[in-house]
Short mmCIF file of C-alpha atoms (C1' of nucleotides) in Angstrom, two decimals:
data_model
loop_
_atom_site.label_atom_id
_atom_site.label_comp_id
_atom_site.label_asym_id
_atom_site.label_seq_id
_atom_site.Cartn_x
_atom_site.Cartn_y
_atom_site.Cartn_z
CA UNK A 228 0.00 0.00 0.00
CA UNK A 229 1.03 3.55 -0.60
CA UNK A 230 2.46 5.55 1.90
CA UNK A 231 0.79 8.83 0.56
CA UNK A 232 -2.13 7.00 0.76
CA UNK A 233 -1.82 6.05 4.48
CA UNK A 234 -1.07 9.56 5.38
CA UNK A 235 -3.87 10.90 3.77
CA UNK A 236 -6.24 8.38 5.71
CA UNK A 237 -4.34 9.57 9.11
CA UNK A 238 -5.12 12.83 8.44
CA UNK A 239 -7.87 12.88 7.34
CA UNK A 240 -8.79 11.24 10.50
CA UNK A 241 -6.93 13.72 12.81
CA UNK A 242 -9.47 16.24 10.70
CA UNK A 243 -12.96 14.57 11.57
CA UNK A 244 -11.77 14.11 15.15
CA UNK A 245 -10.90 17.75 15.78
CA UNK A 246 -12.51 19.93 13.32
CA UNK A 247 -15.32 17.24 11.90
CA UNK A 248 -16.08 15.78 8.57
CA UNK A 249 -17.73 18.77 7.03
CA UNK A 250 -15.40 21.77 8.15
CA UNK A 251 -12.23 19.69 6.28
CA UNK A 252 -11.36 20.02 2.61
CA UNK A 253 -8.87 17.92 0.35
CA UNK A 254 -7.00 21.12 0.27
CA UNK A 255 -6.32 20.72 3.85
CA UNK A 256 -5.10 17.55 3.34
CA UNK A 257 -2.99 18.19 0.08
CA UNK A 258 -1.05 21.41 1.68
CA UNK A 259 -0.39 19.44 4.82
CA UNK A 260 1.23 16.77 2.58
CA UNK A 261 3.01 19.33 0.28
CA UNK A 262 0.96 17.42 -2.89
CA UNK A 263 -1.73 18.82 -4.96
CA UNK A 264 -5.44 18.91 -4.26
CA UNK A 265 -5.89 16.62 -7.51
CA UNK A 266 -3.10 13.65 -5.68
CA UNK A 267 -5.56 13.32 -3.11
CA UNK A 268 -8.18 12.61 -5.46
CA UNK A 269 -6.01 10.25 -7.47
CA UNK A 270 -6.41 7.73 -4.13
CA UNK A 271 -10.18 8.65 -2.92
CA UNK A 272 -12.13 10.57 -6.14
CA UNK A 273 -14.77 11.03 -3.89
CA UNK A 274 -14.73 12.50 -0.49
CA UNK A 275 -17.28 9.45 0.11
CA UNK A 276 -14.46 7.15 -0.68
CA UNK A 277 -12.01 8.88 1.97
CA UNK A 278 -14.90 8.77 4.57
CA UNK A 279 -15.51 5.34 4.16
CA UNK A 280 -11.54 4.30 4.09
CA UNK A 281 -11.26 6.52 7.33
CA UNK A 282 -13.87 4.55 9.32
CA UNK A 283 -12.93 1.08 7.39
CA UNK A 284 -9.14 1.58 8.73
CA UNK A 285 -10.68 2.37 12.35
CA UNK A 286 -12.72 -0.83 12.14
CA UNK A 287 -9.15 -2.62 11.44
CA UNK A 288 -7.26 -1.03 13.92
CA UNK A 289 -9.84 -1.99 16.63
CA UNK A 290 -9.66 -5.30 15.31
CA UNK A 291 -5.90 -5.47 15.49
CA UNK A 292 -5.81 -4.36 18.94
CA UNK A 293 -8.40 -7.00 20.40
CA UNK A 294 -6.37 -10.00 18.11
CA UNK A 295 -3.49 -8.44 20.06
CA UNK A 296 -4.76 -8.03 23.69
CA UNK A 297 -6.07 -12.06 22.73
CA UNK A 298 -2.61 -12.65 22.08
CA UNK A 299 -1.48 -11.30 24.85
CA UNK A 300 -3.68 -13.30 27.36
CA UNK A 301 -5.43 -9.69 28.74
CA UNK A 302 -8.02 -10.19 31.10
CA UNK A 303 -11.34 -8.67 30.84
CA UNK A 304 -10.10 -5.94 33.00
CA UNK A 305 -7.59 -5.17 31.29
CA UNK A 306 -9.08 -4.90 27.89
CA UNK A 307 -10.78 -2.35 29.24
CA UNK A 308 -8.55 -0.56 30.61
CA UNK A 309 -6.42 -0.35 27.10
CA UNK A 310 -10.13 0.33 25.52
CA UNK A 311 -9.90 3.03 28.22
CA UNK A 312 -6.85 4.44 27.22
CA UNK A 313 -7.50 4.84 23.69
CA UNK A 314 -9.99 7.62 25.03
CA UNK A 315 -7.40 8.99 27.35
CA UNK A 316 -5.11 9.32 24.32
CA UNK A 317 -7.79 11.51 22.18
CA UNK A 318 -8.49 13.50 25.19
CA UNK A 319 -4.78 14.59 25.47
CA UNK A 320 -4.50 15.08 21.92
CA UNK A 321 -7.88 17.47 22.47
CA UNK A 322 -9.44 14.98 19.90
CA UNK A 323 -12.86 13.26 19.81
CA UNK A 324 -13.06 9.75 18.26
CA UNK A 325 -14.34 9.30 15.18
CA UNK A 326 -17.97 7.95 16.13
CA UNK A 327 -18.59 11.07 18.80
CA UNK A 328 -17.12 13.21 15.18
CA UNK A 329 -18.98 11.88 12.60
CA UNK A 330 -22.64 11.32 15.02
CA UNK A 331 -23.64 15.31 14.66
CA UNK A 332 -23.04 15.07 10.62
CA UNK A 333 -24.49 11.50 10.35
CA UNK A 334 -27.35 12.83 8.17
CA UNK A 335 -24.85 14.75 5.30
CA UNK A 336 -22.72 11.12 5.37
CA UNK A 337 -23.38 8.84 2.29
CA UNK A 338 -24.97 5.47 2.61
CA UNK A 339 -21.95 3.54 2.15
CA UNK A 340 -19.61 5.68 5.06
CA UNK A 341 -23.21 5.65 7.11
CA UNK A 342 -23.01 1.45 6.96
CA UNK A 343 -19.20 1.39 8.06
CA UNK A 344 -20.62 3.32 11.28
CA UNK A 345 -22.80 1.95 11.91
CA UNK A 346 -21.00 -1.11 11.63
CA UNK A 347 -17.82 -0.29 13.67
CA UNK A 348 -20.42 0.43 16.80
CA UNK A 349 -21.77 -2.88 16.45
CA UNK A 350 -18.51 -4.50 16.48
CA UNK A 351 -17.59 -2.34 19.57
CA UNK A 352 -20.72 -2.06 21.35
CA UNK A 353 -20.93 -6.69 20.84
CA UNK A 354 -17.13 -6.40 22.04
CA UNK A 355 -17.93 -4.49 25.00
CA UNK A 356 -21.14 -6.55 25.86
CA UNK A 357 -19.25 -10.05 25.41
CA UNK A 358 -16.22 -8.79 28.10
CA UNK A 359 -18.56 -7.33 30.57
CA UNK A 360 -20.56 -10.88 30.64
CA UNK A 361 -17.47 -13.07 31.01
CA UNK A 362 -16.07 -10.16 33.24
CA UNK A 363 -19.05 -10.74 34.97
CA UNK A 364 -18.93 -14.26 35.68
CA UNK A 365 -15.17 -14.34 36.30
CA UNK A 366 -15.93 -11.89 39.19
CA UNK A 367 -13.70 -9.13 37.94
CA UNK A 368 -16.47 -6.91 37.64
CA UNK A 369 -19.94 -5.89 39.75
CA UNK A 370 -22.93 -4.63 38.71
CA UNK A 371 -26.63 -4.74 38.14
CA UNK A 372 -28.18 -3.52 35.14
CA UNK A 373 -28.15 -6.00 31.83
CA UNK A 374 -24.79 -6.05 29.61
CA UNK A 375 -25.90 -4.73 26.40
CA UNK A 376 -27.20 -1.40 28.15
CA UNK A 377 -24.05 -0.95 30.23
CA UNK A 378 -21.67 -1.52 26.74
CA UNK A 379 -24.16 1.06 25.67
CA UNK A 380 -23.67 3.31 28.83
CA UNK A 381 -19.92 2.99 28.90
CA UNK A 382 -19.10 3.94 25.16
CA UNK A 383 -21.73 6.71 25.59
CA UNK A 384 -19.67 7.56 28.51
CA UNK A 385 -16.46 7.99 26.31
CA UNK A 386 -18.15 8.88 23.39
CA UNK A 387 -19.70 12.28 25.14
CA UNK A 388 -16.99 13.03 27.66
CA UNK A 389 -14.63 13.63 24.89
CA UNK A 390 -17.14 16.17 23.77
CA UNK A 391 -18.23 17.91 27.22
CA UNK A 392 -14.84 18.00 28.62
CA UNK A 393 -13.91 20.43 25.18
CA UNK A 394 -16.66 22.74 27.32
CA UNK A 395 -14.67 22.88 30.39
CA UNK A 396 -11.22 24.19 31.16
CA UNK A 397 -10.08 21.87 33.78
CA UNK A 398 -11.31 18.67 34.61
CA UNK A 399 -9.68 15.00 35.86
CA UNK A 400 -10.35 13.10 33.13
CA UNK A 401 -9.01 9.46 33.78
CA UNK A 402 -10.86 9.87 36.75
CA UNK A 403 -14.07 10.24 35.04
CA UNK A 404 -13.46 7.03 32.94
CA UNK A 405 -12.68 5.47 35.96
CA UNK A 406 -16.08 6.18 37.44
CA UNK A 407 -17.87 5.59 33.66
CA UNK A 408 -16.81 2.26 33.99
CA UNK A 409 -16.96 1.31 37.34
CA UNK A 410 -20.69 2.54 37.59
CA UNK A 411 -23.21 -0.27 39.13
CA UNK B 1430 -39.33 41.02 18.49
CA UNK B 1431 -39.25 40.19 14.47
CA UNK B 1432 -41.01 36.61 14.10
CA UNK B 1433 -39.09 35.91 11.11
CA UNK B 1434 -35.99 36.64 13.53
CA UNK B 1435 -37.72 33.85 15.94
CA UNK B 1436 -38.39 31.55 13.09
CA UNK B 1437 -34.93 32.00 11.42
CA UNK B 1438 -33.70 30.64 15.35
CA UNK B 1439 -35.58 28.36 15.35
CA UNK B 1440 -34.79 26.99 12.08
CA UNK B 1441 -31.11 27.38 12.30
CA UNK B 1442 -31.29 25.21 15.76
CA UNK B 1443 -33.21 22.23 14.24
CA UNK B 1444 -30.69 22.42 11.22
CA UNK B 1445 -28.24 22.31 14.03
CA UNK B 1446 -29.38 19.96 15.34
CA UNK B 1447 -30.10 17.33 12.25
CA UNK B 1448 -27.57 18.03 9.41
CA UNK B 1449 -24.32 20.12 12.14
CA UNK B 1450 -23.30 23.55 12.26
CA UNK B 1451 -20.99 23.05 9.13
CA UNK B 1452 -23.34 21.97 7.10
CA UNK B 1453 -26.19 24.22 6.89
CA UNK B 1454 -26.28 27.54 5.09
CA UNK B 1455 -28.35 30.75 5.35
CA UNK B 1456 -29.94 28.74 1.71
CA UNK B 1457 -31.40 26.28 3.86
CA UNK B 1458 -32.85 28.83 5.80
CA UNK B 1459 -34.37 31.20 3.33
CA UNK B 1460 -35.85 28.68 0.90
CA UNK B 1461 -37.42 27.14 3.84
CA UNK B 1462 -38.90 30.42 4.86
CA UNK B 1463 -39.17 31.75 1.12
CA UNK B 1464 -37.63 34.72 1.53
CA UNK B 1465 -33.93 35.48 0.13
CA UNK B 1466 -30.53 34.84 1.35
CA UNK B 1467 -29.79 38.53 2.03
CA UNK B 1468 -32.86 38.50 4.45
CA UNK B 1469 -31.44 36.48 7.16
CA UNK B 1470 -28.45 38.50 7.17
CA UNK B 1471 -30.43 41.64 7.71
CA UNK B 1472 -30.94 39.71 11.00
CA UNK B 1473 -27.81 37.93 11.39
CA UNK B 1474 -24.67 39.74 9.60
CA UNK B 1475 -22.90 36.58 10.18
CA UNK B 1476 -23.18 32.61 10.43
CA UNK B 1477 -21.22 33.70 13.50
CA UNK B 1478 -24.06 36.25 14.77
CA UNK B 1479 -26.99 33.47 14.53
CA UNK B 1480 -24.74 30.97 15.82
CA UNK B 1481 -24.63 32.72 19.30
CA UNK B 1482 -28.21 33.62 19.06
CA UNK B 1483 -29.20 30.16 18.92
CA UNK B 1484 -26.97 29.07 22.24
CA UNK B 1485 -28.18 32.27 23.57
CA UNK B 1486 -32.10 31.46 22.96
CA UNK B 1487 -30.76 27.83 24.39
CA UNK B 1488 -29.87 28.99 27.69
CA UNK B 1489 -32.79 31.21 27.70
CA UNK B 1490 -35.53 28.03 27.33
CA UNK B 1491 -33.30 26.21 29.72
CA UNK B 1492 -33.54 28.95 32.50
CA UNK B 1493 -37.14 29.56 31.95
CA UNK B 1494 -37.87 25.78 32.59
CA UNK B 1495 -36.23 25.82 35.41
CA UNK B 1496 -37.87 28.97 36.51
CA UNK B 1497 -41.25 27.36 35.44
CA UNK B 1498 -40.07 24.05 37.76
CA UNK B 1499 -39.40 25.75 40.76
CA UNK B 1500 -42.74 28.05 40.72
CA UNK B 1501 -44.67 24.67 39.92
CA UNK B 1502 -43.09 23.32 42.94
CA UNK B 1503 -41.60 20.41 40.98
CA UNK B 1504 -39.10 18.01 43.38
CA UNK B 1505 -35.68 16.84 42.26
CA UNK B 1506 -37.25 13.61 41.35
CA UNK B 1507 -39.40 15.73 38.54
CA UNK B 1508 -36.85 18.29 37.95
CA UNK B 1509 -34.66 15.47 36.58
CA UNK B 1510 -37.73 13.97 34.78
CA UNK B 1511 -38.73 17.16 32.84
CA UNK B 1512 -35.01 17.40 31.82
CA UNK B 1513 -34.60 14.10 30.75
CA UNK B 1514 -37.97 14.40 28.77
CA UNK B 1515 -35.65 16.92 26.69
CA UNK B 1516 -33.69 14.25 25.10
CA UNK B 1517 -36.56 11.98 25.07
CA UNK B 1518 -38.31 14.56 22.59
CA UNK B 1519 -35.08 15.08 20.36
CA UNK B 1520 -34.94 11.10 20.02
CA UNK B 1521 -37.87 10.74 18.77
CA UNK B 1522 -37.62 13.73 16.57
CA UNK B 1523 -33.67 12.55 15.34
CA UNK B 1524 -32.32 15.52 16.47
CA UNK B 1525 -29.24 15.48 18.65
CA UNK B 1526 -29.18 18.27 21.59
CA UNK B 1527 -26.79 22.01 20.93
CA UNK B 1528 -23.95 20.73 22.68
CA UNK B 1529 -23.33 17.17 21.16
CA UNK B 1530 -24.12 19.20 17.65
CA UNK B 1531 -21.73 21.72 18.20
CA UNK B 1532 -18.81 19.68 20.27
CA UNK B 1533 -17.31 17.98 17.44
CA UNK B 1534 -17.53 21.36 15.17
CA UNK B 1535 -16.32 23.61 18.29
CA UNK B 1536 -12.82 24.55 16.99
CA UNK B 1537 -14.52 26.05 14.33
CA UNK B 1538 -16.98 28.28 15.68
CA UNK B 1539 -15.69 31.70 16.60
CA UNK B 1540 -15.04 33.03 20.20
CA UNK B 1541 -18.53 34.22 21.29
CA UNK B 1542 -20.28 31.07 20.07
CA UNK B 1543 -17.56 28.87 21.96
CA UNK B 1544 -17.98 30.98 25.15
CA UNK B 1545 -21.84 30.91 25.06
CA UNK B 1546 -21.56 27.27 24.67
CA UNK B 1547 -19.46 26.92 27.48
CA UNK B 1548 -21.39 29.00 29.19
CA UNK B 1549 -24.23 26.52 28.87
CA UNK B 1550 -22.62 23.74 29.74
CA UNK B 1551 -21.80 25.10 32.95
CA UNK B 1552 -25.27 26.75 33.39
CA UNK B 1553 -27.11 22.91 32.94
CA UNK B 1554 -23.79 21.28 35.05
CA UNK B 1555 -24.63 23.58 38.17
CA UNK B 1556 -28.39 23.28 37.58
CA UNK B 1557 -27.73 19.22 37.83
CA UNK B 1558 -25.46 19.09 40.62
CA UNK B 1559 -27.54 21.41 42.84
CA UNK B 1560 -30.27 19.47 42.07
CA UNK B 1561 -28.66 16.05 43.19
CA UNK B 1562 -27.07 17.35 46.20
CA UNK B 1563 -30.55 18.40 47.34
CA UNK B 1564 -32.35 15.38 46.12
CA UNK B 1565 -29.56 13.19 48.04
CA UNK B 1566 -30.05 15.24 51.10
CA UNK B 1567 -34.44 14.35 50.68
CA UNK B 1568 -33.44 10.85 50.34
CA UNK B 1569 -35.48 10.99 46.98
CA UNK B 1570 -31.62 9.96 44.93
CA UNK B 1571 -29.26 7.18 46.13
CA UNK B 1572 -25.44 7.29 44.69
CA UNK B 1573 -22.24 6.99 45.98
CA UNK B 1574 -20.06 9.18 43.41
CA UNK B 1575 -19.54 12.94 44.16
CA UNK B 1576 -22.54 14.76 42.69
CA UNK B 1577 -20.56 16.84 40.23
CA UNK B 1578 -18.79 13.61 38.69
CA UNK B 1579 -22.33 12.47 38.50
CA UNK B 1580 -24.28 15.56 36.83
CA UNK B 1581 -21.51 14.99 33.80
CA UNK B 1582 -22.09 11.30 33.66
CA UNK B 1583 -25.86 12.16 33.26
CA UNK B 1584 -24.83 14.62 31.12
CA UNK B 1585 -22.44 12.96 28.72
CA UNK B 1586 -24.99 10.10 28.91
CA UNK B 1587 -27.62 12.21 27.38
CA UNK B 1588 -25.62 13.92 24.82
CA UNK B 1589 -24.20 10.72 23.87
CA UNK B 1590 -26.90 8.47 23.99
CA UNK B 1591 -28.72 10.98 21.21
CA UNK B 1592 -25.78 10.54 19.48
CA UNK B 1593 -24.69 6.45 19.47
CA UNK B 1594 -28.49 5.43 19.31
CA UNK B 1595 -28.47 7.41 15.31
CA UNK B 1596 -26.22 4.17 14.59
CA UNK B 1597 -28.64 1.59 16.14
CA UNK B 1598 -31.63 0.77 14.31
CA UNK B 1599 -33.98 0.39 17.27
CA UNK B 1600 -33.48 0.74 20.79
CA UNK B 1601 -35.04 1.22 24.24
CA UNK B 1602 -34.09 4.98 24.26
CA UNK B 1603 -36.55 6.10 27.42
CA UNK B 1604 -35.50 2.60 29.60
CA UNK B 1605 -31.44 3.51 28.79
CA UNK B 1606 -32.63 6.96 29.79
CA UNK B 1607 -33.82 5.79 32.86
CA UNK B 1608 -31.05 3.12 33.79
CA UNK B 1609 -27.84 6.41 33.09
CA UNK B 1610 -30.02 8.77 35.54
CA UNK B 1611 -30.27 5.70 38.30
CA UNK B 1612 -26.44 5.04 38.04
CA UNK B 1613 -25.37 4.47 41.18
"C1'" DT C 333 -48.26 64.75 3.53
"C1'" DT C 334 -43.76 63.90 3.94
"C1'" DT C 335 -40.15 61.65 6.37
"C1'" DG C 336 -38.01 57.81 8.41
"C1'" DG C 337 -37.31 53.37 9.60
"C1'" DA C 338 -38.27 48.37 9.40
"C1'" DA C 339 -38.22 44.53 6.49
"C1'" DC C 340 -37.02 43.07 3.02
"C1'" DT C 341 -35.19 42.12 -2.57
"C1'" DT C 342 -31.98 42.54 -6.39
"C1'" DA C 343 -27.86 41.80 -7.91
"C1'" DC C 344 -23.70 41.24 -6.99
"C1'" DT C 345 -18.54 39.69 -5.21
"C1'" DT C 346 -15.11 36.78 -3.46
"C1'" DA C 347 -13.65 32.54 -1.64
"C1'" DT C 348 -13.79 27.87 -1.28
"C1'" DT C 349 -15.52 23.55 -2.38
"C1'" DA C 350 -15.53 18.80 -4.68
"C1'" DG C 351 -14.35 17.00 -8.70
"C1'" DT C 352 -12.15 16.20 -13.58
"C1'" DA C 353 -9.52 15.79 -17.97
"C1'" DA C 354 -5.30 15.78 -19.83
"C1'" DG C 355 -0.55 15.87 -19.43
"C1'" DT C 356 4.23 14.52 -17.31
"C1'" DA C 357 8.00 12.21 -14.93
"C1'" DT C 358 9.77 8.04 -13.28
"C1'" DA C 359 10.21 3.42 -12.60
"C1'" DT C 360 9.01 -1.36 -14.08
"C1'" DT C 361 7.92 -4.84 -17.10
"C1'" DT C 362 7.93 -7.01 -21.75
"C1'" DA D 1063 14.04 -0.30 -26.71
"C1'" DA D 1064 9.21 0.13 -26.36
"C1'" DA D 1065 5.14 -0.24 -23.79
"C1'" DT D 1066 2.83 0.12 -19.49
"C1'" DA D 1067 1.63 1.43 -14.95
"C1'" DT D 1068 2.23 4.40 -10.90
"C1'" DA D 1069 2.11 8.69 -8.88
"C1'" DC D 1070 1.45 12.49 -9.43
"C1'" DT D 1071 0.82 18.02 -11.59
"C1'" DT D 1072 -1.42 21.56 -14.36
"C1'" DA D 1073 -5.19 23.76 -15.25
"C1'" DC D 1074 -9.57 23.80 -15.23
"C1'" DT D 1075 -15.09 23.68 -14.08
"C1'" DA D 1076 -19.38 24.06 -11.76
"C1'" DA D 1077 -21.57 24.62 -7.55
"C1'" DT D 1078 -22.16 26.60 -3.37
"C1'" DA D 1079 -20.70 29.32 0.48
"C1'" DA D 1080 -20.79 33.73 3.25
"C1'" DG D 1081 -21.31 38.29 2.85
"C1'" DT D 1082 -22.51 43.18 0.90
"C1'" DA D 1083 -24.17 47.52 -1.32
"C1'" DA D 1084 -27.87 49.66 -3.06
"C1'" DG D 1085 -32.51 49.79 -4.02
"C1'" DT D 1086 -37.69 48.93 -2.96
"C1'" DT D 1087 -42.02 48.44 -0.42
"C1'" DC D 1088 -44.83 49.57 3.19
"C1'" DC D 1089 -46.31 51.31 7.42
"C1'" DA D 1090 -46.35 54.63 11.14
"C1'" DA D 1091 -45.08 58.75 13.31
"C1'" DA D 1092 -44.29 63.84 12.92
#
DNA sequence: TTTGGAACTTACTTATTAGTAAGTATATTT
DNA sequence: AAATATACTTACTAATAAGTAAGTTCCAAA
């Protein structure tokens, strides 16, 4: 695969997540990469097709990064903690992730980009639900309410604390995702 | 005041709310109303201008329910109930609430529209917290977290639920309501 | 009855957008 | 050596964006 390529999905990524999907232009992308505005087209003629590539390569990534937690024999509570983390990393970088980004434009989004979405919060929302029930039984986690509603609750959590902590000037947030996730 | 200044609000905040801040123009406003472009910016000079006015009007609705709470002699218990009935009605109409809308376009929107934002947030955070700390005090709430960690997990839980249920094809949006405002 | 202001329209400008067609340089294959 | 493919650039187009200056209509006050 192309490198130009690659870099062009990265940031165009870094875009959505900071400034969202309708406030970036190729040009954005093509004077950040010292190319032309017409190179960017040559790998996505469509903005469509860069949308879709953005949140395809996402998909992968969180993939990737389950295979490798399986890999690397990661307990339940662990896996969420590094599922944790990835949130602590976009908060840092004053970033929201790509789902919180591309929810308030859903509607302008193309069928195809819409699908991939939707998809990737399947896959993370059926990830979630299936580590909170063995969680559950192994006893490394407590609490009440059914699995598929607290998956819900705790990427909701991360989803819109990205968002409300751009409000605020100060705020703890690892502590915060501590307390998302440890809600009963 | 100009009702065409009211409905141009109006309008701008459900296009907000549906397509993101980026993504509508002062087009979509005037065909809607059938008048022309250079009409709403007689009333708004700038995207900037009605941006604000539409936080502004925001906080205005949100302090006047309150108001309207208090002289109705509403407890916490309904307090939190009318509020939550907020998000209930933008589910059902597929709108998401100001702040989700404008967090993932807020490093685009100018100073005043950021402040006024903030502003809000910080406004609807107080008006939450208060409200739990009393409630706790009347025994009518039970949780264990600080109440203002708590008023930004019910928060972020509304904002984001709006948000993550536009990728789920159906969903219990009042009971997950219900379960993020019983968190304990 | 005129004057002034409110609420617009007409008719623009300038900037930016996504997108394209045709050409070029360079490396790789045949 | 010639043909082909890759990775672009040059030079555009058409559409849409925000914004503006000047004019018009209409009503109400002086």
């Amino acid at each position: 695969m192309s490198v130009t390529r690659e870099k062009i999905i990265e940031l165009g990524e870094n875009l959505i997540r900071s400034k969202g999907y309708n406030a970036f232009s190729y040009q954005d992308i093509s004077t950040e990469l010292g190319i032309k505005n017409a190179a960017v087209h040559y790998y996505f003629p469509t903005k469509e097709n860069l949308g879709t590539s953005i949140v395809k390569t996402n998909i992968q990534r969180f993939e990737e990064m389950v295979e490798n937690m399986h890999s690397h024999g990661f307990n339940e509570r662990q896996q969420i903690d590094t599922f944790v983390k990835i949130y602590l990393k976009s908060h840092r970088e004053q970033k929201l992730c790509i789902i919180g980004s591309l929810a308030s434009d859903f509607y302008t989004l193309n069928e195809t980009t819409k699908t991939e979405l939707k998809r990737m919060t399947e896959i993370i929302l059926k990830w979630l639900t299936d580590i909170l029930v063995t969680g559950k039984e192994k006893k490394l986690f407590v609490f009440d309410e059914d699995p598929q509603s607290k998956a819900f609750i705790i990427l909701s959590g991360m989803v819109a604390s990205l968002q409300v902590s751009r409000m605020m000037d100060k705020m703890d947030y690892k502590n915060l995702c501590q307390t998302i996730i440890s809600l009963k």
